[in-house]
Short mmCIF file of C-alpha atoms in Angstrom, two decimals:
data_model
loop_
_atom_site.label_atom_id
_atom_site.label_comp_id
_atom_site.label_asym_id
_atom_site.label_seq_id
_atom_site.Cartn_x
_atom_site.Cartn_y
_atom_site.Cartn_z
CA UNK A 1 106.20 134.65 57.56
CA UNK A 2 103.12 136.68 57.12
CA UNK A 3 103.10 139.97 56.51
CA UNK A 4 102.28 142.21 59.19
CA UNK A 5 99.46 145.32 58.54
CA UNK A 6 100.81 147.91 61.13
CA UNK A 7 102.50 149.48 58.60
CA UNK A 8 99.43 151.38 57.41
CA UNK A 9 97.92 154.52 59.24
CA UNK A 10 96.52 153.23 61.91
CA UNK A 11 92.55 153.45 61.90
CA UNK A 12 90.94 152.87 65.55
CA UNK A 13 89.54 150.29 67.17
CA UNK A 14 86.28 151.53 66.35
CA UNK A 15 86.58 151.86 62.57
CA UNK A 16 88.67 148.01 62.67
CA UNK A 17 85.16 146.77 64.30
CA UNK A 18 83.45 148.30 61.92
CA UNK A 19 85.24 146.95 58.76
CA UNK A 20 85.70 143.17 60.66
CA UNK A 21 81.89 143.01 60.85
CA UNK A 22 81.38 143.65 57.63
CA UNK A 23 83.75 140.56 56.76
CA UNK A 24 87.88 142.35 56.34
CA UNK A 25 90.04 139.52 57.60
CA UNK A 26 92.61 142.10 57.53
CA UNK A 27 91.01 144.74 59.75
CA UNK A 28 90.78 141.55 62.27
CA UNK A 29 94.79 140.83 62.15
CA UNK A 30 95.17 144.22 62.86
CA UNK A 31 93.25 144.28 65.83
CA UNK A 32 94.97 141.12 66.69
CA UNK A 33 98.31 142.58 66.26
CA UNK A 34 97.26 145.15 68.31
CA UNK A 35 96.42 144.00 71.53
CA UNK A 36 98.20 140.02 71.08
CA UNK A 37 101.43 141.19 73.01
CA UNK A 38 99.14 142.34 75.80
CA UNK A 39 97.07 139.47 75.82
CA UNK A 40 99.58 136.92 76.17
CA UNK A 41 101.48 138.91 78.99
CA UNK A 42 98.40 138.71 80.56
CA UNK A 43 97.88 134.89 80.48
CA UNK A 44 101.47 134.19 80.94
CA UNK A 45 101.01 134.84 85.06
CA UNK A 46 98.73 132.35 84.53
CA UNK A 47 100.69 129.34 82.63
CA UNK A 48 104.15 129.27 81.90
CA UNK A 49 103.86 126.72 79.26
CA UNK A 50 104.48 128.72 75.97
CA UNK A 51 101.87 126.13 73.87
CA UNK A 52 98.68 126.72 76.56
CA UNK A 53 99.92 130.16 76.28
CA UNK A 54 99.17 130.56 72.65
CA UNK A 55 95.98 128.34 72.55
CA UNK A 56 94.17 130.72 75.55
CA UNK A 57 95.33 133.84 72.97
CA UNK A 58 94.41 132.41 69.93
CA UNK A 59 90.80 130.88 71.97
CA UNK A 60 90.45 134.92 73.01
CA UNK A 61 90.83 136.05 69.66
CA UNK A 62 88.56 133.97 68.62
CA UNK A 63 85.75 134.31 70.62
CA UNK A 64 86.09 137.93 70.61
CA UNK A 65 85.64 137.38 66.45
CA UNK A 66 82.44 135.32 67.24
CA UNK A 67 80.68 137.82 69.35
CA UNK A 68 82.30 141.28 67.88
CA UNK A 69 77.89 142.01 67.04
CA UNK A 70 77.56 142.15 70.57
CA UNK A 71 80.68 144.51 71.27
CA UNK A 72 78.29 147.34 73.06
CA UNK A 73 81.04 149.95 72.29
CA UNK A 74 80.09 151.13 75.80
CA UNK A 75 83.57 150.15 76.74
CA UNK A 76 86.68 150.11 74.89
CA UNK A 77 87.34 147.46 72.37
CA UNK A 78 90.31 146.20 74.60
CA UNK A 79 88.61 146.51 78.43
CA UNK A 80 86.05 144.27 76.38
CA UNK A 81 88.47 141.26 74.79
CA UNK A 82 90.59 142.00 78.19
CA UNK A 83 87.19 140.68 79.54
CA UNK A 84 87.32 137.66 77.46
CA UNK A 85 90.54 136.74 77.58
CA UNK A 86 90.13 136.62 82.00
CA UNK A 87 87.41 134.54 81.29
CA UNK A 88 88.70 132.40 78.91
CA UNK A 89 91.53 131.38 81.20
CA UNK A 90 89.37 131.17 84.38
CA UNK A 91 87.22 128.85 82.20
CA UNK A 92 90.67 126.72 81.21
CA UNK A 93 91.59 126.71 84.95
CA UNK A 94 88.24 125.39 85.76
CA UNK A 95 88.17 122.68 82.81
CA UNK A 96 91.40 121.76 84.36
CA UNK A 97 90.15 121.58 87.98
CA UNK A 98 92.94 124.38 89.17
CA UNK A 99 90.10 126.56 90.34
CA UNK A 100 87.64 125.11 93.43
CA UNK A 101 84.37 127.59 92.95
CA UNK A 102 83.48 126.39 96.39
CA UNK A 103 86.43 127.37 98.50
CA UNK A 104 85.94 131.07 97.50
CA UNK A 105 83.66 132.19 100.35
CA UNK A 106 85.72 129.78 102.39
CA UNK A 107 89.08 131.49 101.28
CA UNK A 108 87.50 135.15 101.56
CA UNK A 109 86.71 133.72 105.40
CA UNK A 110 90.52 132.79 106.10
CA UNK A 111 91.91 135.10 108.23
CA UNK A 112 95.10 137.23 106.66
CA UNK A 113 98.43 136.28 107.92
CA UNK A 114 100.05 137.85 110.77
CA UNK A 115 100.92 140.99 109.83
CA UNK A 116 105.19 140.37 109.29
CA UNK A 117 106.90 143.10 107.56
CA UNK A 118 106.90 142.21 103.53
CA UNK A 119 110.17 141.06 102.11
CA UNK A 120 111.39 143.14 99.44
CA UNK A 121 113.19 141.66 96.42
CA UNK A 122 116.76 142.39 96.98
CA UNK A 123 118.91 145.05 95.60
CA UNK A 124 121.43 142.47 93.57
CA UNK A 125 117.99 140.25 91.87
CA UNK A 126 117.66 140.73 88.20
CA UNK A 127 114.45 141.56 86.95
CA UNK A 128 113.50 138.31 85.51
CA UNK A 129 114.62 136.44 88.99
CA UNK A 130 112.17 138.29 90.42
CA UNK A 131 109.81 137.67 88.10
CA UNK A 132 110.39 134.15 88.45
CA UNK A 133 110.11 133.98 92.10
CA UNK A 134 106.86 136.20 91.50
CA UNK A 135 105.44 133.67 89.37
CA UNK A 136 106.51 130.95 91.06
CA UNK A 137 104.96 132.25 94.49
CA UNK A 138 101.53 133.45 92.17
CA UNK A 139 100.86 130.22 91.01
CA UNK A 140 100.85 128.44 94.30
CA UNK A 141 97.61 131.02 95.31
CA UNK A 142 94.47 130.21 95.03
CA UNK A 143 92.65 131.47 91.36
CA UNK A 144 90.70 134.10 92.76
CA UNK A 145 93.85 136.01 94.68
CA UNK A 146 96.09 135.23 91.54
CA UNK A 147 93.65 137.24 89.20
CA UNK A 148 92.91 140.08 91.31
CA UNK A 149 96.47 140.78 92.34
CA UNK A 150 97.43 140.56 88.44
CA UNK A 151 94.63 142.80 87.38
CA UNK A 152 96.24 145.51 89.85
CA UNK A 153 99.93 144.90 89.92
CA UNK A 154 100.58 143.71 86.57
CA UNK A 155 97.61 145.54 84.54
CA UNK A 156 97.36 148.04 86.71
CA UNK A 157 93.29 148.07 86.96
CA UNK A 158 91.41 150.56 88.95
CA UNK A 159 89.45 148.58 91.67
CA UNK A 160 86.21 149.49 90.03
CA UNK A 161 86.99 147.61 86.31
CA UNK A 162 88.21 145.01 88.33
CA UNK A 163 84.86 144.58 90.07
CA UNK A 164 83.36 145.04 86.51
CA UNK A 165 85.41 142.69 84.98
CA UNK A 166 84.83 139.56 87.82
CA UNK A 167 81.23 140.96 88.29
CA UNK A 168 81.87 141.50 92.05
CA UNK A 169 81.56 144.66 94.24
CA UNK A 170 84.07 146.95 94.91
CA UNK A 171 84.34 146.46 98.96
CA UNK A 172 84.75 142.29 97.42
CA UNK A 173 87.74 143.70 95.27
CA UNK A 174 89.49 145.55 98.23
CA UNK A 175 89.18 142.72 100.81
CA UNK A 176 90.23 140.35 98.23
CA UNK A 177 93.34 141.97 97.66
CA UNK A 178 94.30 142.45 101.04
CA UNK A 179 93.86 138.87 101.89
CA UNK A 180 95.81 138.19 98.09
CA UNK A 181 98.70 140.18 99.27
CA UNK A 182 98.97 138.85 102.81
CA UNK A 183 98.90 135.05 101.18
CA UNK A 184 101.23 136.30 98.99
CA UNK A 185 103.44 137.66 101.81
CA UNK A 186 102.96 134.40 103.22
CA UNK A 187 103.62 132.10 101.27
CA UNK A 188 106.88 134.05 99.53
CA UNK A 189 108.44 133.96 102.99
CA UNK A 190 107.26 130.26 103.21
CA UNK A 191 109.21 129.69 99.51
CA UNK A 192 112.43 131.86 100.19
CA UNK A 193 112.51 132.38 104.02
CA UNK A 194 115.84 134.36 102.78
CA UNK A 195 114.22 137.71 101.97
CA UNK A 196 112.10 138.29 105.61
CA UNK A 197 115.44 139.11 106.84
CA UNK A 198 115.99 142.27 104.49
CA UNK A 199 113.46 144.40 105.07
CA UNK B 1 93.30 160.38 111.70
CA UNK B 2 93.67 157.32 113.76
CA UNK B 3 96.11 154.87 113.19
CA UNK B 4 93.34 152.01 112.90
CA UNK B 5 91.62 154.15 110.24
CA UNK B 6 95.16 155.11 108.51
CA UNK B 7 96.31 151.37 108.12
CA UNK B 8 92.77 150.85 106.40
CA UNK B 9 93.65 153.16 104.15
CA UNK B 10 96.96 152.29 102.98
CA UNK B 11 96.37 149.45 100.51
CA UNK B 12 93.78 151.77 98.76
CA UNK B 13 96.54 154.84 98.90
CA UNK B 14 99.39 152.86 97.20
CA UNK B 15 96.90 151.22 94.40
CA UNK B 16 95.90 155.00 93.94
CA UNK B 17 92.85 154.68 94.63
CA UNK B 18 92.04 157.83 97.04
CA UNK B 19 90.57 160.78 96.14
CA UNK B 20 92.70 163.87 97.24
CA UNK B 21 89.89 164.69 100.01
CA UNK B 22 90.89 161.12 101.74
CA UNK B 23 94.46 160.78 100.85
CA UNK B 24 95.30 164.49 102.23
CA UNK B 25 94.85 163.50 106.21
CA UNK B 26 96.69 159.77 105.49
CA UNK B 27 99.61 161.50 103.73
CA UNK B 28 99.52 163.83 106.88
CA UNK B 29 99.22 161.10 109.39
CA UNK B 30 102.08 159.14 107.74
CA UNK B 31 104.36 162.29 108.08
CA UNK B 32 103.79 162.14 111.80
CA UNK B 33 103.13 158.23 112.57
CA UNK B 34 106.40 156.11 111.88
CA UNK B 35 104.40 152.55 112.52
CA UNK B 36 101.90 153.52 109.94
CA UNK B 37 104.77 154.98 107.48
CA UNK B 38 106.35 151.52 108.08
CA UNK B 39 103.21 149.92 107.18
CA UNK B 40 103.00 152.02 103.96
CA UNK B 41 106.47 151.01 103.48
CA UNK B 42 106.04 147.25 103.91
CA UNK B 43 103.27 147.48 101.14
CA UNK B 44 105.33 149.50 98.75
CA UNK B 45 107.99 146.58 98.96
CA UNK B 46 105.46 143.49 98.24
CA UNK B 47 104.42 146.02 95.38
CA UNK B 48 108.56 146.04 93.95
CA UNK B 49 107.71 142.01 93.74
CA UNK B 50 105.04 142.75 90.84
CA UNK B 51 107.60 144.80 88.25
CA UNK B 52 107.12 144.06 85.06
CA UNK B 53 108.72 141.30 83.11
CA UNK B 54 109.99 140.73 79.81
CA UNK B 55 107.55 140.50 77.60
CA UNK B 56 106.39 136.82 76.16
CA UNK B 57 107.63 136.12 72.59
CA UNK B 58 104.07 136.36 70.32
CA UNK B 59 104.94 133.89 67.54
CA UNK B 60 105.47 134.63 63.93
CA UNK B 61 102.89 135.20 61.83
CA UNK B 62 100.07 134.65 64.74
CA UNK B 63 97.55 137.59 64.46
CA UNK B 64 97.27 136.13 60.49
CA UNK B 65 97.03 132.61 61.46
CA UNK B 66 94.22 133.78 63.85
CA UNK B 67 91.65 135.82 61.48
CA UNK B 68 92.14 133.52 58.77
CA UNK B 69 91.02 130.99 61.42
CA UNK B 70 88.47 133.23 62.23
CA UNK B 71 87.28 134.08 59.29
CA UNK B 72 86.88 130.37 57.87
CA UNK B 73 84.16 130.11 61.21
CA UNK B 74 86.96 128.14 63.17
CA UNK B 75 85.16 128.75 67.11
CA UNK B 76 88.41 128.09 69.02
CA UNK B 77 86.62 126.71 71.70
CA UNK B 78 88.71 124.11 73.48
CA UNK B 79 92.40 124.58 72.32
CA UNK B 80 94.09 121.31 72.02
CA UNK B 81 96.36 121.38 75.20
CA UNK B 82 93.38 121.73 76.96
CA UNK B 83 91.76 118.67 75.25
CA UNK B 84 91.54 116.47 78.23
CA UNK B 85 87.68 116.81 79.46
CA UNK B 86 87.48 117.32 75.70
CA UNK B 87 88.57 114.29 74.82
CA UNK B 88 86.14 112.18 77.22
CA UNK B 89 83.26 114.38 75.97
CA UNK B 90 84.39 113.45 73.04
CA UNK B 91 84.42 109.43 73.54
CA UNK B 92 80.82 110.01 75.16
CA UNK B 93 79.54 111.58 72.11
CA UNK B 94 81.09 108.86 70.13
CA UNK B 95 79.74 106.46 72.01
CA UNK B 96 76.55 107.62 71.96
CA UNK B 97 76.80 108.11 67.88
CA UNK B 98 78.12 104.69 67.80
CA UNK B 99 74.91 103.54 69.71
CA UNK B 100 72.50 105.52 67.81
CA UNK B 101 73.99 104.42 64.85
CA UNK B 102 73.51 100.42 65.69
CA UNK B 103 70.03 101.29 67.10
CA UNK B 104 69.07 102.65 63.64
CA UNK B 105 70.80 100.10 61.81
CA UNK B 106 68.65 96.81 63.57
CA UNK B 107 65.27 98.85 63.04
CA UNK B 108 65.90 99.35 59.36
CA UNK B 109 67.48 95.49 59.12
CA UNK B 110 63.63 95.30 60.83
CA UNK B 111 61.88 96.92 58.47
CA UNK B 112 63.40 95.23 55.64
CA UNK B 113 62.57 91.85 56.50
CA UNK B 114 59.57 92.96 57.32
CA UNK B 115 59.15 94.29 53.57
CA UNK B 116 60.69 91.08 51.56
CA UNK B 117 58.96 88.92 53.89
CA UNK B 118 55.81 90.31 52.53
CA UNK B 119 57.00 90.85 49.10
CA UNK B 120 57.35 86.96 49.23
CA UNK B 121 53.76 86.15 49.97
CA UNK B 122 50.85 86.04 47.50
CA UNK B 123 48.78 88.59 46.64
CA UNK B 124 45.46 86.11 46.13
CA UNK B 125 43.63 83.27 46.41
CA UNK B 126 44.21 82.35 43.00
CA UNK B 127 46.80 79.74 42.97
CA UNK B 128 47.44 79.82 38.84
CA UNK B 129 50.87 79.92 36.86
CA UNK B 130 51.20 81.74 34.23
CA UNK B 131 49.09 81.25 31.04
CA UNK B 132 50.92 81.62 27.71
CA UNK B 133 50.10 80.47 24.24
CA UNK B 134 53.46 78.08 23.96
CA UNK B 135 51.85 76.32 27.52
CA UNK B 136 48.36 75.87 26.32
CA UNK B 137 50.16 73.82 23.05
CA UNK B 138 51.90 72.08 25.20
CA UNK B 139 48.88 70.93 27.35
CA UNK B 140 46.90 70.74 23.80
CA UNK B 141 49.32 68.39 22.66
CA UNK B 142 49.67 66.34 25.91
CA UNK B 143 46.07 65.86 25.72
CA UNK B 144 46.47 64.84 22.28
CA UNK B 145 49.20 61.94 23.03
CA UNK B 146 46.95 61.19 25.99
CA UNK B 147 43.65 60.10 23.48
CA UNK B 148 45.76 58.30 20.51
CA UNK B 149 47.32 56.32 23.76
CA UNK B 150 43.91 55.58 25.34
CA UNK B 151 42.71 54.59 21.57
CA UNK B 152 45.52 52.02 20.77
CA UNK B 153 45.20 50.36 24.05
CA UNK B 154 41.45 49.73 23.20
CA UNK B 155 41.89 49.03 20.39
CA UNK B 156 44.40 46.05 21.52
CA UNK B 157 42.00 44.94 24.06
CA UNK B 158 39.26 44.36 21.53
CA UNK B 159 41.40 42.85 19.13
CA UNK B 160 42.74 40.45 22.49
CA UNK B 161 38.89 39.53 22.59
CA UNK B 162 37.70 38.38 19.51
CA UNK B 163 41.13 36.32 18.65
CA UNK B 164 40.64 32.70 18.89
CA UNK B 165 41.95 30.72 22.48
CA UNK B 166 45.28 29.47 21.76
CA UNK B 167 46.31 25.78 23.29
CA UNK B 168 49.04 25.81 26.02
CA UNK B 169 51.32 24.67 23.01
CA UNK B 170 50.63 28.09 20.96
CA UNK B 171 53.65 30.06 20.99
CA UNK B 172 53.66 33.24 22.24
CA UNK B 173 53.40 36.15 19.93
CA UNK B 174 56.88 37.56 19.54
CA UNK B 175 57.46 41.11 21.12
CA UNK B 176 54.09 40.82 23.37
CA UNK B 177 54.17 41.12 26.43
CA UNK B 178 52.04 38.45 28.35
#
């Protein structure tokens, strides 16, 4: 097993750049072991399969490597590989035909479901059920609902990075999450017609 | 604050996103509207849906696997489990090497042909071989043979002429030919 470099004071992101561009493999593990555990949280609402998983983190990594001279410091050095890594899996999901381009006007036309009240995981679920009914219930939505409803609920993303991040407007951002949640809604109670009885 | 306007408001509210000028008069409104307190309500419960997981197991020894990857200009584009357009790009590309290749290979088999073909021709007019000293001997000597032969056999036809007629009994010399 390799030895990990947290153990060191940590320098910031900033100085890590700094040394990785001027060719420290070991500044660039450390950034790495930084941010990884984030980074594959974040694609894991987007495959479950732990191999894809791994090969979208370690494709992030290295792109953001490839293209650290253009890291505008504007932003912070994770906002900027968070950007990567969403477009490196969008890009997979589109290699992989999971994501029609064209049905996203035609999906931001749909009307939202009827407005039922929203189930609410019950009291006696474990965590990870409900995470796997999440999941579950995530993957069968459309690619542009699934990322904007993990950039808020899971990443917690104010609307106006999110807009940043999918280069879209903020009023885009609002109305897509509203018609996200309502599919979600929808298609949960669809899934596990059990929970629109405890609300 | 109308209810119309409140129930626009709530998604923002929950995701935080009002400023304290807006959510003020919602906050108020909820307080004194129980169908828009339910609607807050029914968004706060799809919200309980998102808690976090456990985290996903990073494997050993990954952040080194990746810079030394990195660092030895590996691009990462394409991951293997994603190979599958990859792998017909791929076959295209080979296909097209493959036919590139054979393309180059018949105009250079060309060419050469071309090349010994014309190596193979003369260079002149001149059709001569070779002169050497050990040839022009040869020829010297040839001519040589040549004149003693042409002398003998005259000399046999004179001597044929001025011998005497023989009868029909006369034998005939032995070893001549007739």
């Amino acid at each position: 097993m390799q030895p990990r470099l947290m153990e060191r004071e940590a320098p910031d992101d900033t100085c890590l750049v700094d040394e990785v561009l001027g060719g420290s493999q070991a500044s660039f593990q450390l950034l790495v072991e930084r941010y990884e555990q984030r980074i594959f949280n974040l694609i894991r609402h987007y495959t479950r399969n732990p191999v894809e998983i791994e090969d979208l983190a370690q494709e992030t990594f290295l792109k953001a490597f490839r293209r650290l001279a253009s890291f505008q410091r504007q932003s912070s050095f994770y906002t900027w590989l968070y950007r990567i890594a969403v477009n490196t899996i969008l890009d997979s999901l589109k290699r992989r035909g999971r994501s029609p381009v064209q049905a996203v006007e035609d999906l931001e036309a749909v009307p939202a479901a009827p407005s039922a009240a929203s189930p609410s995981p019950s009291a006696t679920l474990e965590r990870e059920e409900i995470a796997r009914i999440t999941q579950e219930v995530l993957e069968g939505l459309p690619e542009i609902f699934r990322t904007v409803l993990v950039l808020r609920e899971y990443e917690d993303m104010a609307y106006q990075d999110i807009a940043d991040l999918l280069g879209i407007s903020i009023g885009t951002v609002e109305s897509r999450l509203f018609r996200a949640r309502a599919r979600f809604k929808e298609r949960l109670l669809q899934k596990h017609p059990e929970f629109g009885n405890e609300s | 604050m109308e209810c119309q306007n409140a129930r626009s408001l709530i998604p923002s509210y929950l995701d935080g996103e009002l400023t304290q000028a807006q959510a003020g008069p919602l906050r108020q409104h909820l307080l004194d509207c129980q169908p828009c307190r339910g609607s807050a309500q029914d968004g706060k419960n799809l919200k309980r849906w998102f808690a976090a997981s456990e985290p996903v197991a990073v494997p050993a020894g990954f952040a080194a696997r990746v810079a030394r990857r990195a660092l030895q200009g590996d691009t990462g584009e394409f991951p293997p489990s994603l190979a599958a357009p990859r792998a017909e790009e791929e076959r295209g590309r080979m296909l097209r090497f493959v036919l590139t290749c054979t393309a180059a290979a018949a105009a250079l088999l060309f060419v050469l042909s071309l090349g010994m073909r014309q190596l193979a021709l003369p260079h002149s007019d001149r059709m001569l071989a070779d002169s050497s000293p050990q040839l022009s001997r040869a020829i010297q000597e040839l001519d040589r043979l040549n004149a003693a032969e042409r002398k003998q056999k005259r000399a046999e036809l004179d001597a044929v002429k001025t011998k005497p007629k023989a009868g029909p009994d006369a034998p005939l010399e032995s070893g001549k030919k007739p």
